[in-house]
């Protein structure tokens, strides 16, 4: 049984920049109902065993000689989920060995694209963004794994996000969404009510003002923190605005209210301003983890960093809540909040065949299943299949909040995916990125920025 109460998915465009892996497909108009399963079984005749045989090593159907496969990762020197997943899989499979290949984080997409073109890429290809699957799957560089996805547990979130065109180019192994992180000690010292799941963005602003005016924050400590990624504003504007935004209409006016609030927080010194974050190379982990800010909103991957003893994080009480909402229609524990998120996935290099291909398919089935979920949960990360056991492991980790609100924020949400499986998404990403920089830096007004973005939409996508 899955602990997740409700998970609906909206499709949104590629608004992300470095730091957020989010991939997906869905309705072009970004619509979606909060109470329906967004990933119906594409093959209801396929029997799915929700409780795999604990004595099985997952290698059924693979009868070849021992095989070694390579898998692409990044930042391996600091210790990541790639190592944990690889070690667990290798320990459970005597005849299949996964070896990691470290790619530079900043140049990852360029390096991987070059290696795929040259035929020197690893056997298992990590899909950081939906555009990876669009590009490489569309170019015939990945194996179609439609049958694997069809056989997954129906509760697997985002399981069909890599269904693009005539094929399915990977499976998700991580599933993240954005939540609100807050410093309990700072809120209590200031006498400001803790987040309770009822906040709109106006409530978020008001809480920041109350924290600032309390006089209890140390010099240099800000009430809030907003990273400089465009997704921190434009992605939320897209997925939360009501009525739902038609991203391909060319109308950009829906951006204005969200940027007005963001600029107001900068102007009122409620958060480090865009210039300080950018020129000072500020990072959300240092700002929140070292108690330089009282609250921030970030993806669930941030939890693993906060509880990692190897990170330079202070010892303090922190909590989780749903991100602030557009209006009260999606606030409160009796409603379903709308947030931004998406998966990180893995596909199979099309050059694999025979025993190597069979072994790669075993890995994909394992990593998206309950075994892979437990590995991630034990390190403070969320997986597509959050079973009761995985959720218990996640919230039992030292330092993790496990109160009712935290469980609600982790388990109940409508997720708007940041990327569409559309070749136009990369152009739209650039338009939103330039709009964000120009407006947040103060080099242009919101009104003029909207006009420029709409003009570029017509010129480049119309």
PDB file of N, CA and C in Angstrom, residues 212-284:
ATOM      1  N   UNK A 212      10.919  39.709  10.171  1.00  0.00           N
ATOM      2  CA  UNK A 212      11.827  40.860  10.077  1.00  0.00           C
ATOM      3  C   UNK A 212      11.578  41.859  11.187  1.00  0.00           C
ATOM      4  N   UNK A 213      10.307  42.145  11.465  1.00  0.00           N
ATOM      5  CA  UNK A 213       9.965  43.183  12.426  1.00  0.00           C
ATOM      6  C   UNK A 213      10.012  42.703  13.873  1.00  0.00           C
ATOM      7  N   UNK A 214      10.232  41.419  14.079  1.00  0.00           N
ATOM      8  CA  UNK A 214      10.238  40.889  15.454  1.00  0.00           C
ATOM      9  C   UNK A 214      11.434  41.360  16.255  1.00  0.00           C
ATOM     10  N   UNK A 215      12.507  41.696  15.564  1.00  0.00           N
ATOM     11  CA  UNK A 215      13.727  42.107  16.250  1.00  0.00           C
ATOM     12  C   UNK A 215      14.532  40.959  16.818  1.00  0.00           C
ATOM     13  N   UNK A 216      14.138  39.730  16.521  1.00  0.00           N
ATOM     14  CA  UNK A 216      14.835  38.574  17.092  1.00  0.00           C
ATOM     15  C   UNK A 216      15.846  37.945  16.142  1.00  0.00           C
ATOM     16  N   UNK A 217      15.799  38.317  14.871  1.00  0.00           N
ATOM     17  CA  UNK A 217      16.744  37.743  13.921  1.00  0.00           C
ATOM     18  C   UNK A 217      18.114  38.388  14.090  1.00  0.00           C
ATOM     19  N   UNK A 218      19.146  37.586  14.078  1.00  0.00           N
ATOM     20  CA  UNK A 218      20.494  38.126  14.192  1.00  0.00           C
ATOM     21  C   UNK A 218      20.827  39.003  12.993  1.00  0.00           C
ATOM     22  N   UNK A 219      21.782  39.896  13.164  1.00  0.00           N
ATOM     23  CA  UNK A 219      22.237  40.747  12.067  1.00  0.00           C
ATOM     24  C   UNK A 219      22.709  39.874  10.903  1.00  0.00           C
ATOM     25  N   UNK A 220      22.236  40.208   9.719  1.00  0.00           N
ATOM     26  CA  UNK A 220      22.623  39.437   8.541  1.00  0.00           C
ATOM     27  C   UNK A 220      21.721  38.266   8.230  1.00  0.00           C
ATOM     28  N   UNK A 221      20.753  37.998   9.102  1.00  0.00           N
ATOM     29  CA  UNK A 221      19.813  36.888   8.875  1.00  0.00           C
ATOM     30  C   UNK A 221      18.551  37.445   8.210  1.00  0.00           C
ATOM     31  N   UNK A 222      18.123  36.792   7.135  1.00  0.00           N
ATOM     32  CA  UNK A 222      16.945  37.220   6.383  1.00  0.00           C
ATOM     33  C   UNK A 222      15.753  36.331   6.711  1.00  0.00           C
ATOM     34  N   UNK A 223      14.550  36.879   6.645  1.00  0.00           N
ATOM     35  CA  UNK A 223      13.366  36.051   6.886  1.00  0.00           C
ATOM     36  C   UNK A 223      13.195  34.939   5.858  1.00  0.00           C
ATOM     37  N   UNK A 224      13.534  35.216   4.597  1.00  0.00           N
ATOM     38  CA  UNK A 224      13.271  34.247   3.527  1.00  0.00           C
ATOM     39  C   UNK A 224      14.445  34.196   2.567  1.00  0.00           C
ATOM     40  N   UNK A 225      14.419  33.175   1.713  1.00  0.00           N
ATOM     41  CA  UNK A 225      15.443  33.031   0.673  1.00  0.00           C
ATOM     42  C   UNK A 225      14.792  32.497  -0.595  1.00  0.00           C
ATOM     43  N   UNK A 226      15.086  33.165  -1.702  1.00  0.00           N
ATOM     44  CA  UNK A 226      14.639  32.710  -3.017  1.00  0.00           C
ATOM     45  C   UNK A 226      15.871  32.566  -3.897  1.00  0.00           C
ATOM     46  N   UNK A 227      16.121  31.349  -4.375  1.00  0.00           N
ATOM     47  CA  UNK A 227      17.298  31.161  -5.213  1.00  0.00           C
ATOM     48  C   UNK A 227      17.093  31.880  -6.549  1.00  0.00           C
ATOM     49  N   UNK A 228      18.178  32.010  -7.324  1.00  0.00           N
ATOM     50  CA  UNK A 228      18.103  32.819  -8.540  1.00  0.00           C
ATOM     51  C   UNK A 228      17.648  32.046  -9.775  1.00  0.00           C
ATOM     52  N   UNK A 229      17.238  30.798  -9.621  1.00  0.00           N
ATOM     53  CA  UNK A 229      16.712  30.057 -10.761  1.00  0.00           C
ATOM     54  C   UNK A 229      15.391  30.668 -11.247  1.00  0.00           C
ATOM     55  N   UNK A 230      15.172  30.750 -12.545  1.00  0.00           N
ATOM     56  CA  UNK A 230      13.876  31.208 -13.051  1.00  0.00           C
ATOM     57  C   UNK A 230      12.708  30.380 -12.529  1.00  0.00           C
ATOM     58  N   UNK A 231      12.944  29.088 -12.307  1.00  0.00           N
ATOM     59  CA  UNK A 231      11.858  28.204 -11.869  1.00  0.00           C
ATOM     60  C   UNK A 231      11.287  28.599 -10.524  1.00  0.00           C
ATOM     61  N   UNK A 232      12.033  29.333  -9.712  1.00  0.00           N
ATOM     62  CA  UNK A 232      11.528  29.711  -8.397  1.00  0.00           C
ATOM     63  C   UNK A 232      10.363  30.693  -8.481  1.00  0.00           C
ATOM     64  N   UNK A 233      10.183  31.304  -9.647  1.00  0.00           N
ATOM     65  CA  UNK A 233       9.058  32.229  -9.835  1.00  0.00           C
ATOM     66  C   UNK A 233       8.166  31.761 -10.985  1.00  0.00           C
ATOM     67  N   UNK A 234       8.750  31.634 -12.175  1.00  0.00           N
ATOM     68  CA  UNK A 234       7.923  31.384 -13.364  1.00  0.00           C
ATOM     69  C   UNK A 234       7.268  30.015 -13.352  1.00  0.00           C
ATOM     70  N   UNK A 235       7.947  28.996 -12.823  1.00  0.00           N
ATOM     71  CA  UNK A 235       7.335  27.664 -12.792  1.00  0.00           C
ATOM     72  C   UNK A 235       6.105  27.651 -11.894  1.00  0.00           C
ATOM     73  N   UNK A 236       6.195  28.301 -10.743  1.00  0.00           N
ATOM     74  CA  UNK A 236       5.045  28.353  -9.837  1.00  0.00           C
ATOM     75  C   UNK A 236       3.921  29.195 -10.426  1.00  0.00           C
ATOM     76  N   UNK A 237       4.288  30.278 -11.104  1.00  0.00           N
ATOM     77  CA  UNK A 237       3.266  31.082 -11.759  1.00  0.00           C
ATOM     78  C   UNK A 237       2.501  30.240 -12.769  1.00  0.00           C
ATOM     79  N   UNK A 238       3.191  29.383 -13.476  1.00  0.00           N
ATOM     80  CA  UNK A 238       2.524  28.583 -14.492  1.00  0.00           C
ATOM     81  C   UNK A 238       1.625  27.521 -13.891  1.00  0.00           C
ATOM     82  N   UNK A 239       2.137  26.759 -12.923  1.00  0.00           N
ATOM     83  CA  UNK A 239       1.354  25.608 -12.450  1.00  0.00           C
ATOM     84  C   UNK A 239       0.260  25.984 -11.473  1.00  0.00           C
ATOM     85  N   UNK A 240       0.395  27.141 -10.795  1.00  0.00           N
ATOM     86  CA  UNK A 240      -0.580  27.492  -9.767  1.00  0.00           C
ATOM     87  C   UNK A 240      -1.649  28.476 -10.226  1.00  0.00           C
ATOM     88  N   UNK A 241      -1.365  29.283 -11.233  1.00  0.00           N
ATOM     89  CA  UNK A 241      -2.308  30.319 -11.633  1.00  0.00           C
ATOM     90  C   UNK A 241      -3.652  29.719 -12.039  1.00  0.00           C
ATOM     91  N   UNK A 242      -4.718  30.315 -11.547  1.00  0.00           N
ATOM     92  CA  UNK A 242      -6.077  29.909 -11.895  1.00  0.00           C
ATOM     93  C   UNK A 242      -6.798  31.067 -12.574  1.00  0.00           C
ATOM     94  N   UNK A 243      -7.519  30.821 -13.654  1.00  0.00           N
ATOM     95  CA  UNK A 243      -7.650  29.540 -14.346  1.00  0.00           C
ATOM     96  C   UNK A 243      -6.331  29.104 -14.972  1.00  0.00           C
ATOM     97  N   UNK A 244      -6.218  27.818 -15.312  1.00  0.00           N
ATOM     98  CA  UNK A 244      -4.974  27.249 -15.789  1.00  0.00           C
ATOM     99  C   UNK A 244      -4.417  28.011 -16.989  1.00  0.00           C
ATOM    100  N   UNK A 245      -3.099  28.128 -17.000  1.00  0.00           N
ATOM    101  CA  UNK A 245      -2.412  28.860 -18.052  1.00  0.00           C
ATOM    102  C   UNK A 245      -2.262  27.992 -19.294  1.00  0.00           C
ATOM    103  N   UNK A 246      -2.554  28.578 -20.466  1.00  0.00           N
ATOM    104  CA  UNK A 246      -2.256  27.934 -21.742  1.00  0.00           C
ATOM    105  C   UNK A 246      -0.879  28.424 -22.168  1.00  0.00           C
ATOM    106  N   UNK A 247       0.125  27.597 -21.927  1.00  0.00           N
ATOM    107  CA  UNK A 247       1.502  28.029 -22.118  1.00  0.00           C
ATOM    108  C   UNK A 247       1.805  28.386 -23.567  1.00  0.00           C
ATOM    109  N   UNK A 248       1.135  27.753 -24.504  1.00  0.00           N
ATOM    110  CA  UNK A 248       1.455  27.945 -25.915  1.00  0.00           C
ATOM    111  C   UNK A 248       0.588  29.010 -26.570  1.00  0.00           C
ATOM    112  N   UNK A 249      -0.144  29.764 -25.774  1.00  0.00           N
ATOM    113  CA  UNK A 249      -0.966  30.830 -26.346  1.00  0.00           C
ATOM    114  C   UNK A 249      -0.145  32.061 -26.691  1.00  0.00           C
ATOM    115  N   UNK A 250       1.020  32.199 -26.079  1.00  0.00           N
ATOM    116  CA  UNK A 250       1.843  33.383 -26.292  1.00  0.00           C
ATOM    117  C   UNK A 250       1.567  34.494 -25.309  1.00  0.00           C
ATOM    118  N   UNK A 251       0.528  34.351 -24.480  1.00  0.00           N
ATOM    119  CA  UNK A 251       0.183  35.349 -23.457  1.00  0.00           C
ATOM    120  C   UNK A 251       1.057  35.111 -22.241  1.00  0.00           C
ATOM    121  N   UNK A 252       1.780  36.141 -21.799  1.00  0.00           N
ATOM    122  CA  UNK A 252       2.685  36.026 -20.659  1.00  0.00           C
ATOM    123  C   UNK A 252       2.243  36.852 -19.452  1.00  0.00           C
ATOM    124  N   UNK A 253       1.067  37.413 -19.473  1.00  0.00           N
ATOM    125  CA  UNK A 253       0.634  38.289 -18.386  1.00  0.00           C
ATOM    126  C   UNK A 253       0.481  37.562 -17.058  1.00  0.00           C
ATOM    127  N   UNK A 254       0.299  36.254 -17.080  1.00  0.00           N
ATOM    128  CA  UNK A 254       0.155  35.490 -15.848  1.00  0.00           C
ATOM    129  C   UNK A 254       1.424  35.512 -14.996  1.00  0.00           C
ATOM    130  N   UNK A 255       2.540  35.904 -15.603  1.00  0.00           N
ATOM    131  CA  UNK A 255       3.791  36.002 -14.850  1.00  0.00           C
ATOM    132  C   UNK A 255       3.787  37.183 -13.872  1.00  0.00           C
ATOM    133  N   UNK A 256       3.053  38.230 -14.205  1.00  0.00           N
ATOM    134  CA  UNK A 256       3.176  39.504 -13.492  1.00  0.00           C
ATOM    135  C   UNK A 256       2.944  39.408 -11.987  1.00  0.00           C
ATOM    136  N   UNK A 257       1.837  38.816 -11.489  1.00  0.00           N
ATOM    137  CA  UNK A 257       1.621  38.820 -10.036  1.00  0.00           C
ATOM    138  C   UNK A 257       2.737  38.122  -9.253  1.00  0.00           C
ATOM    139  N   UNK A 258       3.281  37.061  -9.796  1.00  0.00           N
ATOM    140  CA  UNK A 258       4.341  36.334  -9.089  1.00  0.00           C
ATOM    141  C   UNK A 258       5.633  37.146  -9.046  1.00  0.00           C
ATOM    142  N   UNK A 259       5.938  37.844 -10.133  1.00  0.00           N
ATOM    143  CA  UNK A 259       7.144  38.669 -10.132  1.00  0.00           C
ATOM    144  C   UNK A 259       6.954  39.932  -9.302  1.00  0.00           C
ATOM    145  N   UNK A 260       5.735  40.443  -9.228  1.00  0.00           N
ATOM    146  CA  UNK A 260       5.479  41.576  -8.336  1.00  0.00           C
ATOM    147  C   UNK A 260       5.783  41.190  -6.892  1.00  0.00           C
ATOM    148  N   UNK A 261       5.347  39.999  -6.481  1.00  0.00           N
ATOM    149  CA  UNK A 261       5.613  39.549  -5.112  1.00  0.00           C
ATOM    150  C   UNK A 261       7.110  39.328  -4.886  1.00  0.00           C
ATOM    151  N   UNK A 262       7.776  38.706  -5.855  1.00  0.00           N
ATOM    152  CA  UNK A 262       9.206  38.436  -5.703  1.00  0.00           C
ATOM    153  C   UNK A 262      10.002  39.729  -5.595  1.00  0.00           C
ATOM    154  N   UNK A 263       9.678  40.708  -6.432  1.00  0.00           N
ATOM    155  CA  UNK A 263      10.373  41.988  -6.369  1.00  0.00           C
ATOM    156  C   UNK A 263      10.061  42.727  -5.070  1.00  0.00           C
ATOM    157  N   UNK A 264       8.840  42.579  -4.575  1.00  0.00           N
ATOM    158  CA  UNK A 264       8.478  43.217  -3.304  1.00  0.00           C
ATOM    159  C   UNK A 264       9.290  42.621  -2.157  1.00  0.00           C
ATOM    160  N   UNK A 265       9.487  41.301  -2.168  1.00  0.00           N
ATOM    161  CA  UNK A 265      10.301  40.680  -1.108  1.00  0.00           C
ATOM    162  C   UNK A 265      11.737  41.175  -1.169  1.00  0.00           C
ATOM    163  N   UNK A 266      12.256  41.361  -2.390  1.00  0.00           N
ATOM    164  CA  UNK A 266      13.600  41.938  -2.532  1.00  0.00           C
ATOM    165  C   UNK A 266      13.628  43.362  -1.988  1.00  0.00           C
ATOM    166  N   UNK A 267      12.669  44.178  -2.417  1.00  0.00           N
ATOM    167  CA  UNK A 267      12.672  45.601  -2.062  1.00  0.00           C
ATOM    168  C   UNK A 267      12.487  45.822  -0.570  1.00  0.00           C
ATOM    169  N   UNK A 268      11.713  44.943   0.071  1.00  0.00           N
ATOM    170  CA  UNK A 268      11.439  45.108   1.502  1.00  0.00           C
ATOM    171  C   UNK A 268      12.452  44.382   2.379  1.00  0.00           C
ATOM    172  N   UNK A 269      13.526  43.920   1.769  1.00  0.00           N
ATOM    173  CA  UNK A 269      14.608  43.248   2.496  1.00  0.00           C
ATOM    174  C   UNK A 269      14.109  42.019   3.270  1.00  0.00           C
ATOM    175  N   UNK A 270      13.197  41.313   2.646  1.00  0.00           N
ATOM    176  CA  UNK A 270      12.684  40.081   3.249  1.00  0.00           C
ATOM    177  C   UNK A 270      13.502  38.873   2.818  1.00  0.00           C
ATOM    178  N   UNK A 271      14.326  39.058   1.803  1.00  0.00           N
ATOM    179  CA  UNK A 271      15.181  37.989   1.310  1.00  0.00           C
ATOM    180  C   UNK A 271      16.394  38.624   0.641  1.00  0.00           C
ATOM    181  N   UNK A 272      17.529  37.922   0.562  1.00  0.00           N
ATOM    182  CA  UNK A 272      18.652  38.452  -0.214  1.00  0.00           C
ATOM    183  C   UNK A 272      18.182  38.721  -1.642  1.00  0.00           C
ATOM    184  N   UNK A 273      18.477  39.910  -2.164  1.00  0.00           N
ATOM    185  CA  UNK A 273      17.949  40.230  -3.480  1.00  0.00           C
ATOM    186  C   UNK A 273      18.666  39.455  -4.580  1.00  0.00           C
ATOM    187  N   UNK A 274      18.089  39.518  -5.764  1.00  0.00           N
ATOM    188  CA  UNK A 274      18.585  38.731  -6.895  1.00  0.00           C
ATOM    189  C   UNK A 274      20.060  39.017  -7.170  1.00  0.00           C
ATOM    190  N   UNK A 275      20.435  40.283  -7.101  1.00  0.00           N
ATOM    191  CA  UNK A 275      21.824  40.637  -7.345  1.00  0.00           C
ATOM    192  C   UNK A 275      22.762  40.020  -6.331  1.00  0.00           C
ATOM    193  N   UNK A 276      22.361  40.050  -5.048  1.00  0.00           N
ATOM    194  CA  UNK A 276      23.208  39.476  -3.997  1.00  0.00           C
ATOM    195  C   UNK A 276      23.343  37.969  -4.161  1.00  0.00           C
ATOM    196  N   UNK A 277      22.238  37.316  -4.502  1.00  0.00           N
ATOM    197  CA  UNK A 277      22.285  35.864  -4.685  1.00  0.00           C
ATOM    198  C   UNK A 277      23.183  35.498  -5.859  1.00  0.00           C
ATOM    199  N   UNK A 278      23.072  36.264  -6.942  1.00  0.00           N
ATOM    200  CA  UNK A 278      23.810  35.939  -8.165  1.00  0.00           C
ATOM    201  C   UNK A 278      25.282  36.308  -8.070  1.00  0.00           C
ATOM    202  N   UNK A 279      25.563  37.557  -7.736  1.00  0.00           N
ATOM    203  CA  UNK A 279      26.964  37.993  -7.695  1.00  0.00           C
ATOM    204  C   UNK A 279      27.705  37.401  -6.511  1.00  0.00           C
ATOM    205  N   UNK A 280      26.969  37.138  -5.428  1.00  0.00           N
ATOM    206  CA  UNK A 280      27.596  36.542  -4.257  1.00  0.00           C
ATOM    207  C   UNK A 280      27.644  35.033  -4.291  1.00  0.00           C
ATOM    208  N   UNK A 281      27.125  34.432  -5.368  1.00  0.00           N
ATOM    209  CA  UNK A 281      27.101  32.963  -5.517  1.00  0.00           C
ATOM    210  C   UNK A 281      26.522  32.291  -4.274  1.00  0.00           C
ATOM    211  N   UNK A 282      25.431  32.875  -3.763  1.00  0.00           N
ATOM    212  CA  UNK A 282      24.795  32.286  -2.589  1.00  0.00           C
ATOM    213  C   UNK A 282      24.164  30.941  -2.956  1.00  0.00           C
ATOM    214  N   UNK A 283      24.109  30.055  -1.983  1.00  0.00           N
ATOM    215  CA  UNK A 283      23.572  28.706  -2.205  1.00  0.00           C
ATOM    216  C   UNK A 283      22.539  28.408  -1.134  1.00  0.00           C
ATOM    217  N   UNK A 284      21.460  27.757  -1.547  1.00  0.00           N
ATOM    218  CA  UNK A 284      20.367  27.488  -0.609  1.00  0.00           C
ATOM    219  C   UNK A 284      20.800  26.627   0.576  1.00  0.00           C
TER     220      UNK A 284
END
